[in-house]
Short mmCIF file of C-alpha atoms in Angstrom, two decimals:
data_model
loop_
_atom_site.label_atom_id
_atom_site.label_comp_id
_atom_site.label_asym_id
_atom_site.label_seq_id
_atom_site.Cartn_x
_atom_site.Cartn_y
_atom_site.Cartn_z
CA MET Z 1 0.00 0.00 0.00
CA THR Z 2 1.38 3.41 -0.98
CA VAL Z 3 0.54 6.25 1.36
CA ARG Z 4 1.53 9.48 -0.33
CA THR Z 5 1.32 11.52 2.84
CA GLY Z 6 3.87 9.41 4.69
CA LEU Z 7 1.48 8.32 7.43
CA ILE Z 8 3.05 6.10 10.12
CA PRO Z 9 1.63 3.72 11.16
CA ALA Z 10 -0.02 3.00 7.83
CA PRO Z 11 -3.83 3.30 7.99
CA GLY Z 12 -6.16 0.47 7.06
CA GLU Z 13 -8.00 2.37 4.31
CA PHE Z 14 -6.67 5.48 2.61
CA SER Z 15 -7.81 7.31 -0.49
CA ALA Z 16 -6.99 10.66 -2.03
CA PRO Z 17 -8.30 12.26 -5.22
CA SER Z 18 -6.09 12.39 -8.27
CA PRO Z 19 -4.28 15.69 -8.86
CA GLY Z 20 -6.77 18.28 -10.07
CA GLU Z 21 -9.82 16.28 -8.98
CA GLY Z 22 -10.15 17.59 -5.44
CA THR Z 23 -8.88 20.23 -3.11
CA GLY Z 24 -7.93 19.96 0.51
CA HIS Z 25 -8.86 22.20 3.38
CA LEU Z 26 -7.20 25.42 4.48
CA LEU Z 27 -6.93 26.15 8.19
CA ASP Z 28 -6.46 29.79 9.09
CA ALA Z 29 -7.02 32.20 11.97
CA GLY Z 30 -10.76 32.02 11.36
CA SER Z 31 -10.92 28.22 11.57
CA GLY Z 32 -12.47 26.77 14.67
CA ILE Z 33 -13.23 23.40 16.24
CA ASP Z 34 -16.79 22.12 16.26
CA ALA Z 35 -16.52 19.75 19.22
CA GLY Z 36 -19.51 17.49 19.67
CA PRO Z 37 -20.43 15.91 23.02
CA GLY Z 38 -17.64 13.76 24.46
CA THR Z 39 -14.93 15.27 22.26
CA GLU Z 40 -13.85 18.14 24.50
CA ARG Z 41 -10.53 16.58 25.62
CA VAL Z 42 -9.48 15.92 22.03
CA ALA Z 43 -10.37 19.50 21.11
CA GLN Z 44 -8.21 20.74 23.97
CA TRP Z 45 -5.32 18.54 22.85
CA LEU Z 46 -5.58 19.93 19.30
CA ARG Z 47 -5.46 23.49 20.60
CA SER Z 48 -2.51 22.84 22.92
CA THR Z 49 -0.39 20.98 20.33
CA VAL Z 50 -1.47 21.71 16.77
CA GLY Z 51 -2.63 25.18 17.77
CA ALA Z 52 0.68 25.92 19.49
CA ALA Z 53 2.71 24.70 16.51
CA THR Z 54 0.71 26.52 13.86
CA GLY Z 55 -0.12 29.67 15.78
CA LEU Z 56 -3.81 29.17 15.04
CA PRO Z 57 -6.18 29.75 17.99
CA LEU Z 58 -8.71 27.09 16.86
CA PRO Z 59 -11.53 28.54 18.97
CA PRO Z 60 -14.83 26.78 19.56
CA HIS Z 61 -16.88 26.60 16.38
CA THR Z 62 -19.22 29.56 15.97
CA GLY Z 63 -21.79 28.36 13.51
CA ASP Z 64 -21.01 28.22 9.81
CA ARG Z 65 -17.25 28.66 9.98
CA GLU Z 66 -15.23 26.00 8.27
CA GLY Z 67 -12.70 24.12 10.37
CA ILE Z 68 -12.30 20.91 12.32
CA VAL Z 69 -15.37 18.85 13.19
CA LEU Z 70 -15.13 16.28 16.02
CA ARG Z 71 -17.85 13.73 16.50
CA ILE Z 72 -18.42 10.62 18.62
CA ALA Z 73 -20.40 8.36 16.31
CA PRO Z 74 -21.10 4.90 17.76
CA GLN Z 75 -21.84 3.53 14.31
CA GLU Z 76 -18.42 4.57 13.01
CA SER Z 77 -16.53 1.46 14.17
CA GLY Z 78 -16.95 -1.51 16.42
CA ASN Z 79 -13.46 -0.83 17.75
CA PRO Z 80 -13.14 1.95 20.38
CA GLU Z 81 -9.74 2.84 18.93
CA GLY Z 82 -10.96 2.95 15.32
CA TYR Z 83 -11.73 6.19 13.51
CA GLY Z 84 -12.66 7.87 10.27
CA LEU Z 85 -11.15 11.07 8.91
CA THR Z 86 -12.33 13.04 5.90
CA VAL Z 87 -10.75 16.19 4.51
CA ASP Z 88 -12.41 18.22 1.78
CA ARG Z 89 -12.66 21.92 1.00
CA HIS Z 90 -15.57 22.33 3.42
CA ALA Z 91 -14.16 20.82 6.60
CA ILE Z 92 -11.86 18.37 8.34
CA THR Z 93 -14.12 15.78 9.95
CA LEU Z 94 -12.93 13.31 12.58
CA ARG Z 95 -15.34 10.58 13.71
CA ALA Z 96 -14.93 7.68 16.10
CA ALA Z 97 -17.04 5.36 18.20
CA ALA Z 98 -15.20 6.44 21.36
CA GLU Z 99 -12.71 9.04 22.53
CA PRO Z 100 -9.58 6.86 22.09
CA GLY Z 101 -10.31 6.50 18.38
CA LEU Z 102 -10.95 10.21 18.02
CA PHE Z 103 -7.59 10.92 19.66
CA HIS Z 104 -5.87 8.62 17.15
CA ALA Z 105 -7.64 10.50 14.37
CA ALA Z 106 -6.22 13.75 15.76
CA GLN Z 107 -2.73 12.23 15.59
CA THR Z 108 -3.30 11.39 11.93
CA LEU Z 109 -4.46 14.95 11.27
CA ARG Z 110 -1.29 16.26 12.87
CA GLN Z 111 0.78 14.15 10.48
CA LEU Z 112 -1.22 15.43 7.51
CA LEU Z 113 -0.38 19.01 8.47
CA GLY Z 114 3.34 18.34 7.98
CA PRO Z 115 6.43 18.13 10.19
CA ASP Z 116 6.15 21.71 11.45
CA ALA Z 117 2.93 20.73 13.22
CA PHE Z 118 5.13 18.71 15.61
CA ARG Z 119 6.91 21.78 16.96
CA ARG Z 120 6.01 23.60 20.16
CA ALA Z 121 5.75 27.06 18.60
CA PRO Z 122 5.41 28.40 15.05
CA VAL Z 123 8.57 28.56 12.96
CA THR Z 124 6.87 29.99 9.89
CA SER Z 125 4.92 33.16 9.25
CA LYS Z 126 2.38 31.42 7.05
CA ARG Z 127 -1.18 32.11 8.11
CA ARG Z 128 -2.88 29.31 6.20
CA TRP Z 129 -2.17 25.62 6.65
CA GLU Z 130 -3.27 23.25 3.93
CA VAL Z 131 -4.47 19.74 4.75
CA PRO Z 132 -4.63 17.47 1.69
CA ALA Z 133 -7.96 16.02 0.63
CA VAL Z 134 -8.07 12.46 1.95
CA THR Z 135 -10.39 9.85 3.35
CA VAL Z 136 -9.06 7.53 6.04
CA ARG Z 137 -10.71 4.66 7.88
CA ASP Z 138 -8.50 2.96 10.40
CA ALA Z 139 -8.36 0.71 13.46
CA PRO Z 140 -5.53 -1.14 15.22
CA ARG Z 141 -4.70 -4.79 14.68
CA PHE Z 142 -3.63 -5.36 18.31
CA ARG Z 143 -5.13 -4.10 21.55
CA TRP Z 144 -1.78 -4.02 23.45
CA ARG Z 145 0.80 -1.87 21.67
CA GLY Z 146 3.43 -1.37 24.29
CA LEU Z 147 6.77 0.16 25.15
CA MET Z 148 8.74 -0.94 28.21
CA LEU Z 149 11.06 1.66 29.72
CA ASP Z 150 13.66 0.42 32.19
CA VAL Z 151 13.99 3.35 34.59
CA ALA Z 152 15.66 1.19 37.26
CA ARG Z 153 19.11 0.68 35.70
CA HIS Z 154 19.38 4.31 34.60
CA PHE Z 155 16.82 6.65 36.10
CA MET Z 156 14.72 8.71 33.68
CA PRO Z 157 13.45 11.88 35.38
CA LYS Z 158 9.72 12.52 35.29
CA ASP Z 159 9.85 15.00 32.43
CA GLY Z 160 11.56 12.37 30.31
CA VAL Z 161 8.76 9.90 30.97
CA LEU Z 162 6.14 12.52 30.04
CA ARG Z 163 8.06 13.20 26.83
CA TYR Z 164 8.03 9.50 25.96
CA LEU Z 165 4.29 9.38 26.56
CA ASP Z 166 3.92 12.10 23.92
CA LEU Z 167 6.17 10.15 21.56
CA MET Z 168 4.13 7.02 22.16
CA ALA Z 169 0.89 8.87 21.45
CA ALA Z 170 2.32 10.21 18.20
CA HIS Z 171 2.88 6.58 17.14
CA LYS Z 172 -0.52 5.31 18.40
CA LEU Z 173 1.02 3.14 21.13
CA ASN Z 174 -1.17 2.60 24.17
CA VAL Z 175 0.69 0.77 26.99
CA LEU Z 176 3.72 2.07 28.91
CA HIS Z 177 5.31 -0.72 30.96
CA LEU Z 178 7.45 0.98 33.64
CA HIS Z 179 10.23 -1.24 35.02
CA LEU Z 180 10.43 0.49 38.41
CA THR Z 181 12.71 -1.77 40.49
CA ASP Z 182 15.80 -3.87 40.02
CA ASP Z 183 19.13 -4.72 41.65
CA GLN Z 184 20.47 -1.31 40.59
CA GLY Z 185 17.70 0.92 41.91
CA TRP Z 186 14.22 1.33 43.41
CA ARG Z 187 12.31 4.15 41.68
CA VAL Z 188 8.89 4.56 43.33
CA GLU Z 189 8.13 6.12 46.71
CA ILE Z 190 6.48 3.75 49.20
CA LEU Z 191 5.36 5.72 52.24
CA LYS Z 192 5.35 2.77 54.65
CA TYR Z 193 8.93 1.88 53.75
CA PRO Z 194 10.84 5.14 53.17
CA ARG Z 195 14.27 3.47 53.02
CA LEU Z 196 13.31 1.92 49.68
CA THR Z 197 13.97 5.34 48.16
CA GLU Z 198 16.21 6.87 50.84
CA VAL Z 199 18.69 4.01 50.37
CA GLY Z 200 17.46 1.90 47.49
CA SER Z 201 17.22 4.62 44.85
CA TRP Z 202 20.94 5.52 44.86
CA ARG Z 203 24.08 3.62 43.94
CA ALA Z 204 27.59 4.85 44.58
CA ARG Z 205 28.90 4.39 41.06
CA THR Z 206 27.96 2.88 37.71
CA ARG Z 207 29.78 0.65 35.27
CA PHE Z 208 30.05 2.33 31.86
CA GLY Z 209 29.26 -0.14 29.11
CA HIS Z 210 28.69 -3.88 29.36
CA ARG Z 211 29.54 -5.70 32.60
CA ALA Z 212 32.87 -6.77 31.06
CA SER Z 213 33.85 -3.13 30.64
CA PRO Z 214 36.71 -1.85 32.84
CA LEU Z 215 35.20 1.66 32.80
CA TRP Z 216 33.32 3.20 35.72
CA GLU Z 217 31.46 6.44 36.26
CA GLN Z 218 32.65 7.31 39.74
CA LYS Z 219 29.70 9.34 40.96
CA PRO Z 220 26.36 8.51 42.56
CA HIS Z 221 23.46 7.74 40.27
CA GLY Z 222 19.81 7.56 41.17
CA GLY Z 223 16.47 9.21 41.69
CA PHE Z 224 12.89 8.17 42.21
CA TYR Z 225 9.33 9.22 41.50
CA THR Z 226 7.31 10.58 44.40
CA GLN Z 227 3.78 9.30 44.67
CA ASP Z 228 2.53 12.59 43.22
CA ASP Z 229 4.97 12.15 40.32
CA ILE Z 230 3.41 8.76 39.63
CA ARG Z 231 -0.09 10.20 39.81
CA GLU Z 232 0.94 12.88 37.33
CA ILE Z 233 2.48 10.34 34.95
CA VAL Z 234 -0.64 8.14 35.11
CA ALA Z 235 -2.97 11.10 34.53
CA TYR Z 236 -0.85 12.48 31.67
CA ALA Z 237 -0.85 9.04 30.07
CA ALA Z 238 -4.62 8.66 30.47
CA GLU Z 239 -5.20 11.95 28.67
CA ARG Z 240 -3.35 10.36 25.74
CA HIS Z 241 -5.20 7.05 26.08
CA ILE Z 242 -2.11 5.25 27.31
CA THR Z 243 -2.24 2.82 30.24
CA VAL Z 244 0.79 2.68 32.56
CA VAL Z 245 1.54 -0.84 33.83
CA PRO Z 246 3.96 -0.81 36.80
CA GLU Z 247 6.56 -3.51 37.42
CA ILE Z 248 7.89 -4.41 40.86
CA ASP Z 249 10.35 -7.27 40.39
CA VAL Z 250 10.13 -10.33 42.69
CA PRO Z 251 11.72 -12.58 43.89
CA GLY Z 252 14.92 -11.92 41.92
CA HIS Z 253 16.37 -8.60 40.73
CA SER Z 254 15.82 -7.33 44.29
CA GLN Z 255 19.18 -6.26 45.69
CA ALA Z 256 18.19 -2.59 45.94
CA ALA Z 257 15.25 -3.53 48.19
CA ILE Z 258 17.45 -5.84 50.30
CA ALA Z 259 20.07 -3.08 50.68
CA ALA Z 260 17.32 -0.86 52.10
CA TYR Z 261 15.73 -3.56 54.30
CA PRO Z 262 18.30 -6.34 54.94
CA GLU Z 263 15.73 -8.60 56.59
CA LEU Z 264 14.21 -9.22 53.15
CA GLY Z 265 17.27 -11.19 52.08
CA ASN Z 266 18.55 -14.64 52.97
CA THR Z 267 20.10 -13.65 56.28
CA ASP Z 268 20.95 -17.25 57.17
CA VAL Z 269 23.29 -17.44 54.16
CA ILE Z 270 24.98 -14.03 53.97
CA ASP Z 271 25.27 -10.88 56.05
CA THR Z 272 22.70 -8.82 54.16
CA THR Z 273 23.54 -5.71 56.23
CA THR Z 274 26.72 -5.38 54.15
CA LEU Z 275 24.84 -5.14 50.85
CA SER Z 276 24.45 -1.89 48.94
CA VAL Z 277 22.50 -1.03 45.82
CA TRP Z 278 24.28 -2.97 43.08
CA ASP Z 279 26.62 -0.94 40.90
CA ASP Z 280 27.15 -3.62 38.26
CA TRP Z 281 25.11 -5.21 35.46
CA GLY Z 282 23.97 -8.77 35.04
CA ILE Z 283 21.95 -10.77 37.55
CA SER Z 284 22.62 -10.41 41.26
CA PRO Z 285 22.62 -13.60 43.37
CA ASN Z 286 20.96 -11.69 46.21
CA VAL Z 287 17.28 -12.61 46.04
CA LEU Z 288 14.32 -12.31 48.40
CA ALA Z 289 13.95 -14.78 51.25
CA PRO Z 290 10.76 -16.91 51.00
CA THR Z 291 9.50 -15.86 54.43
CA ASP Z 292 6.17 -14.61 55.71
CA ASN Z 293 7.87 -11.33 56.59
CA THR Z 294 8.88 -10.85 52.94
CA LEU Z 295 5.37 -11.65 51.71
CA ARG Z 296 3.79 -9.13 54.12
CA PHE Z 297 6.35 -6.47 53.15
CA TYR Z 298 5.59 -6.79 49.44
CA GLU Z 299 1.85 -6.96 50.07
CA ASP Z 300 2.21 -3.54 51.70
CA VAL Z 301 4.21 -2.32 48.70
CA PHE Z 302 1.62 -3.57 46.22
CA GLU Z 303 -1.22 -2.13 48.34
CA GLU Z 304 0.25 1.36 47.93
CA LEU Z 305 1.00 0.68 44.28
CA LEU Z 306 -2.64 -0.21 43.53
CA GLY Z 307 -3.64 3.20 44.85
CA LEU Z 308 -1.18 4.92 42.50
CA PHE Z 309 -2.22 2.89 39.45
CA PRO Z 310 -6.01 2.65 39.82
CA ALA Z 311 -8.05 0.17 37.83
CA ASP Z 312 -10.54 2.08 35.69
CA ALA Z 313 -12.34 1.71 32.39
CA ALA Z 314 -9.08 1.38 30.44
CA GLU Z 315 -8.72 -2.21 29.26
CA PHE Z 316 -5.28 -2.93 30.72
CA SER Z 317 -5.41 -0.83 33.89
CA GLN Z 318 -6.00 -3.97 35.98
CA PHE Z 319 -2.53 -5.32 35.20
CA VAL Z 320 0.41 -5.30 37.62
CA HIS Z 321 3.74 -6.73 36.45
CA ILE Z 322 5.70 -8.70 39.04
CA GLY Z 323 8.80 -9.60 37.01
CA GLY Z 324 9.47 -13.18 38.06
CA ASP Z 325 12.46 -13.64 35.74
CA GLU Z 326 16.09 -14.62 36.21
CA CYS Z 327 15.87 -15.57 39.88
CA LEU Z 328 19.18 -17.19 40.82
CA LYS Z 329 18.56 -19.88 43.42
CA ASP Z 330 22.01 -20.55 44.90
CA GLN Z 331 21.16 -18.81 48.16
CA TRP Z 332 17.92 -20.78 48.50
CA ARG Z 333 19.85 -24.03 48.03
CA ARG Z 334 22.11 -23.06 50.93
CA SER Z 335 19.41 -21.52 53.11
CA PRO Z 336 17.96 -23.68 55.95
CA THR Z 337 14.94 -21.33 55.99
CA ALA Z 338 14.26 -21.81 52.29
CA GLN Z 339 14.76 -25.55 52.48
CA ALA Z 340 12.39 -25.78 55.44
CA ARG Z 341 9.73 -23.90 53.46
CA ILE Z 342 10.16 -26.29 50.53
CA ARG Z 343 9.58 -29.26 52.84
CA GLU Z 344 6.70 -27.57 54.68
CA LEU Z 345 4.83 -26.85 51.44
CA GLY Z 346 5.82 -30.06 49.67
CA LEU Z 347 7.36 -28.17 46.79
CA ALA Z 348 9.46 -29.52 43.93
CA GLY Z 349 12.73 -27.92 44.97
CA GLU Z 350 13.82 -24.34 44.43
CA ASP Z 351 11.93 -24.00 41.14
CA GLY Z 352 8.77 -24.92 43.02
CA LEU Z 353 9.62 -22.33 45.64
CA GLN Z 354 9.76 -19.60 42.99
CA ALA Z 355 6.43 -20.78 41.56
CA TRP Z 356 4.95 -20.65 45.09
CA PHE Z 357 6.24 -17.09 45.52
CA ILE Z 358 4.68 -15.95 42.23
CA GLY Z 359 1.49 -17.87 42.96
CA HIS Z 360 1.06 -16.06 46.25
CA PHE Z 361 0.94 -12.67 44.55
CA ASP Z 362 -1.15 -14.05 41.71
CA THR Z 363 -3.80 -15.00 44.27
CA TRP Z 364 -3.34 -11.76 46.23
CA LEU Z 365 -3.80 -9.54 43.16
CA THR Z 366 -6.72 -11.58 41.84
CA ALA Z 367 -8.55 -11.15 45.17
CA ARG Z 368 -8.29 -7.37 44.65
CA GLY Z 369 -9.66 -7.37 41.14
CA ARG Z 370 -6.27 -7.10 39.49
CA ARG Z 371 -4.43 -9.25 36.96
CA LEU Z 372 -0.87 -10.43 37.35
CA ILE Z 373 1.47 -10.29 34.37
CA GLY Z 374 5.09 -11.44 34.44
CA TRP Z 375 7.97 -12.58 32.28
CA ASP Z 376 7.60 -16.04 30.79
CA GLU Z 377 9.46 -17.78 33.65
CA ILE Z 378 6.28 -17.41 35.71
CA LEU Z 379 4.73 -20.24 33.66
CA GLU Z 380 6.83 -22.70 35.65
CA GLY Z 381 4.54 -24.03 38.36
CA GLY Z 382 1.22 -22.94 36.91
CA LEU Z 383 -0.77 -19.71 37.02
CA ALA Z 384 -4.21 -18.48 37.99
CA LYS Z 385 -6.66 -18.25 35.11
CA GLY Z 386 -6.48 -14.47 34.78
CA ALA Z 387 -2.68 -14.16 34.79
CA ALA Z 388 -0.88 -13.08 31.63
CA VAL Z 389 2.64 -13.59 30.29
CA SER Z 390 5.24 -11.30 28.70
CA SER Z 391 7.05 -13.66 26.32
CA TRP Z 392 10.67 -12.45 26.14
CA ARG Z 393 12.77 -15.60 25.70
CA GLY Z 394 11.69 -15.99 22.11
CA TYR Z 395 8.23 -17.20 21.15
CA GLY Z 396 8.16 -20.42 23.22
CA GLY Z 397 6.76 -18.94 26.41
CA GLY Z 398 4.03 -17.14 24.49
CA VAL Z 399 3.03 -20.29 22.64
CA ALA Z 400 2.89 -22.32 25.86
CA ALA Z 401 0.89 -19.62 27.65
CA ALA Z 402 -1.64 -19.19 24.83
CA ARG Z 403 -2.16 -22.94 24.58
CA ALA Z 404 -2.77 -23.04 28.33
CA GLY Z 405 -5.43 -20.33 28.00
CA HIS Z 406 -3.37 -17.36 29.24
CA ASP Z 407 -3.20 -13.99 27.54
CA VAL Z 408 0.18 -13.09 26.08
CA VAL Z 409 2.16 -9.99 25.17
CA MET Z 410 4.81 -10.89 22.60
CA CYS Z 411 8.16 -9.19 23.21
CA PRO Z 412 10.82 -11.70 22.04
CA GLU Z 413 14.32 -10.40 22.66
CA GLN Z 414 15.63 -11.36 19.23
CA TYR Z 415 13.18 -8.98 17.55
CA VAL Z 416 12.07 -6.15 19.83
CA TYR Z 417 14.75 -5.62 22.47
CA LEU Z 418 15.78 -2.14 21.38
CA ASP Z 419 18.96 -2.20 23.46
CA HIS Z 420 20.33 -4.59 20.83
CA ARG Z 421 22.67 -2.99 18.31
CA GLN Z 422 21.34 -1.58 15.05
CA GLU Z 423 24.31 -2.39 12.81
CA ALA Z 424 27.50 -4.45 12.85
CA GLY Z 425 29.77 -1.48 12.16
CA ALA Z 426 32.54 -0.40 14.51
CA ASP Z 427 30.88 2.98 15.12
CA GLU Z 428 27.77 1.48 16.70
CA PRO Z 429 27.80 2.68 20.34
CA VAL Z 430 28.14 0.05 23.10
CA PRO Z 431 27.06 -2.86 20.86
CA ILE Z 432 24.74 -5.26 22.67
CA GLY Z 433 23.25 -8.49 21.35
CA TYR Z 434 22.28 -9.34 17.80
CA VAL Z 435 22.10 -6.85 14.98
CA ARG Z 436 18.48 -5.74 14.78
CA THR Z 437 17.98 -3.27 11.96
CA LEU Z 438 14.97 -1.11 11.19
CA GLU Z 439 13.97 -3.70 8.60
CA ASP Z 440 14.31 -6.56 11.10
CA VAL Z 441 11.87 -4.85 13.45
CA TYR Z 442 9.52 -4.08 10.55
CA ARG Z 443 9.37 -7.78 9.69
CA PHE Z 444 8.57 -8.86 13.26
CA GLU Z 445 5.35 -10.91 13.44
CA PRO Z 446 3.74 -11.03 16.90
CA VAL Z 447 1.48 -14.07 16.28
CA PRO Z 448 3.41 -17.36 16.07
CA PRO Z 449 2.20 -19.40 13.07
CA GLU Z 450 1.91 -22.59 15.12
CA LEU Z 451 -0.97 -21.19 17.17
CA ALA Z 452 -4.46 -22.29 16.18
CA PRO Z 453 -6.92 -19.41 15.60
CA GLU Z 454 -8.55 -19.80 19.01
CA GLU Z 455 -5.10 -19.86 20.66
CA ALA Z 456 -3.97 -16.79 18.70
CA GLU Z 457 -6.88 -14.88 20.25
CA HIS Z 458 -4.84 -14.88 23.48
CA VAL Z 459 -2.14 -12.72 21.89
CA LEU Z 460 -3.11 -9.32 23.28
CA GLY Z 461 -0.44 -7.65 21.21
CA ALA Z 462 3.23 -6.80 21.25
CA GLN Z 463 5.74 -4.70 23.13
CA ALA Z 464 9.17 -3.23 22.43
CA ASN Z 465 11.53 -3.30 25.43
CA VAL Z 466 14.21 -0.70 26.22
CA TRP Z 467 16.69 -1.99 28.81
CA THR Z 468 18.98 0.81 29.92
CA GLU Z 469 22.15 -0.76 31.35
CA ALA Z 470 24.16 0.81 28.50
CA MET Z 471 21.96 3.91 28.12
CA GLU Z 472 23.24 6.51 30.52
CA ASP Z 473 20.94 9.38 29.50
CA HIS Z 474 17.96 10.33 27.38
CA ALA Z 475 20.11 10.82 24.28
CA ARG Z 476 21.19 7.18 24.38
CA VAL Z 477 17.59 6.08 24.95
CA ASP Z 478 16.50 8.10 21.93
CA TYR Z 479 19.27 6.62 19.78
CA GLN Z 480 18.40 3.02 20.63
CA THR Z 481 14.65 3.50 20.49
CA PHE Z 482 14.25 5.50 17.28
CA PRO Z 483 13.62 5.01 14.44
CA ARG Z 484 12.94 1.35 15.29
CA LEU Z 485 9.97 2.24 17.49
CA ALA Z 486 8.26 3.70 14.41
CA ALA Z 487 8.63 0.34 12.63
CA PHE Z 488 7.36 -1.48 15.71
CA ALA Z 489 4.38 0.87 15.95
CA GLU Z 490 3.36 -0.02 12.41
CA VAL Z 491 3.70 -3.73 13.14
CA ALA Z 492 1.48 -3.39 16.22
CA TRP Z 493 -1.12 -1.10 14.63
CA SER Z 494 -1.39 -1.95 10.93
CA ARG Z 495 -2.65 -5.16 9.34
CA LEU Z 496 0.51 -5.94 7.43
CA PRO Z 497 1.17 -8.87 5.09
CA ALA Z 498 3.35 -11.79 6.14
CA PRO Z 499 6.87 -10.65 7.13
CA GLY Z 500 8.51 -11.61 3.83
CA GLU Z 501 5.85 -9.79 1.83
CA ARG Z 502 5.99 -6.47 3.65
CA ASP Z 503 6.82 -3.38 1.62
CA PHE Z 504 9.87 -2.21 3.53
CA ALA Z 505 10.95 0.03 0.64
CA GLY Z 506 7.61 1.81 0.88
CA PHE Z 507 8.02 2.13 4.64
CA GLU Z 508 11.47 3.69 4.12
CA GLU Z 509 9.93 6.22 1.72
CA ARG Z 510 7.41 7.21 4.37
CA MET Z 511 10.18 7.36 6.97
CA ALA Z 512 11.82 10.14 4.95
CA GLU Z 513 8.89 12.32 5.99
CA HIS Z 514 8.77 10.84 9.47
CA TYR Z 515 12.40 11.70 10.22
CA ARG Z 516 11.42 15.35 9.76
CA ARG Z 517 8.67 14.88 12.36
CA LEU Z 518 11.17 13.32 14.76
CA ASP Z 519 13.52 16.26 14.12
CA ALA Z 520 10.73 18.68 15.01
CA LEU Z 521 10.09 16.71 18.21
CA GLY Z 522 13.79 16.85 19.13
CA VAL Z 523 14.31 13.08 19.02
CA GLY Z 524 17.98 12.04 18.84
CA TYR Z 525 17.34 9.04 16.58
CA ARG Z 526 19.91 6.95 14.74
CA PRO Z 527 20.20 8.35 11.19
CA PRO Z 528 19.93 5.84 8.31
CA SER Z 529 23.56 6.59 7.43
CA GLY Z 530 24.81 5.62 10.87
CA PRO Z 531 25.55 7.32 14.18
CA ARG Z 532 26.52 10.96 14.27
CA PRO Z 533 29.92 11.67 15.89
CA TRP Z 534 28.41 12.57 19.25
CA GLN Z 535 26.29 9.42 19.28
CA ARG Z 536 29.30 7.12 19.22
CA ARG Z 537 30.99 5.67 22.31
CA PRO Z 538 34.49 4.72 21.12
CA GLY Z 539 36.33 2.39 23.47
CA VAL Z 540 33.28 1.44 25.55
CA PRO Z 541 32.92 -2.36 25.42
CA GLY Z 542 29.58 -3.95 24.65
CA ARG Z 543 28.46 -7.55 24.21
CA PRO Z 544 27.81 -8.16 20.51
CA ILE Z 545 26.46 -11.54 19.43
CA GLU Z 546 27.33 -12.56 15.90
CA GLY Z 547 25.13 -14.39 13.45
CA THR Z 548 21.41 -14.58 12.88
CA PRO Z 549 19.24 -14.79 15.98
CA PRO Z 550 17.04 -17.85 16.41
CA ASN Z 551 13.53 -17.63 15.00
CA ARG Z 552 11.89 -19.11 18.07
#
């Protein structure tokens, strides 16, 4: 499908008159917004973004003035995120069955206005903005179109998270998975346990590059979000029809919590009072002790978390991510307390102990009307019916979960881990993992072909993951995330052909326009020609993996 306007993600249906057969619509200082019932928030967003960029006031419609027409029309689409958009010389009309779809229509309109509509203030003196004559009907393929930001390894201040919510909205993504805790930092304020942020949010130094690197940044690193910061992030996301799913990692990846409260660790194996927030990468051996005290502590943490991330009408607001991955069990093998618990509960060794730990919080969250989601290791030992799985170790976990009747978010590392390097060249900064080019991401298929149709219904969608061990600031996050997130957004939104049949050349043509939008937004993306001089990190070791990644 050729989209002359460079729309990304590509819409489902698009038509435009042949040259000379139709004229578009001109917006000027006299153009207003005719906002029907239920469209007021979208009208406000148009004024605050498109209005700010163009310099047009876009006042409320005053009768017969031409301009932008916003309507909630239940008959428009059976999908609450679907929309219709029509531009002719009389008006620009946006229709949707519900507000989320209307908001996506407004994002499409912004793209039709051109890259300068993505700025924060006018850069041109033109007083009339032309929108080409088009008709668009569109709806997403997947319900879950996610981005995971790891703010634990390198902290992203609140303004950076709000900026990424705007970038997500511009690409019609709708789930922000916030990785809030890990061995290297605890990033959310818990009032009952203040040391989680007083102690757990700061580390003394940080390794620069991969864990094999000899380089260190010898200064403290850290930060955290206050509870009001979290409320602001959640509200800002909701205004853009994005759901924020929090992750608190248990029982592994927990050294920052143990450094703050040593009694959470395996005190009968090591002196946990000597632990600090981990300053290295990889997987710490210091994991939570399987005690009643630990369970009560984390119940308190999750109780406060549920208040910060309320379940509402948004489809995925019930989800809480509990990690559950990469839990090293050496300490449990040596711990008399852990071994006694295994015997007491009749568990199948340390793997059974981890499944018991996850199962406890599965039951606890379910009793409060929430749904647990975790990395695919949580499948080991069985799950409650409502639990869902983030399939990261390839497709296998997702296939097993779907066949067992669990919902799945597909995020296999060999396709959509955006910390992986983008090229094999020597200039690629801190090269991690396999080469995953823009085209590789564009050819990612979230639904494994071996799933039967009824099993494939459990694939909620897909998610791109941004792990920040080797991303020390927002510029590095931008470089690793873009432009590949644009390709991922099209995969998650558009109904594309099979991977080998996708028109990547056509996508590249549309990206030529999209790079100008990213420039206007101030995104420090990786240029098609390779990293700019200031984007390189010469001499900083990474962990490149050669060859073609496995398909499954």
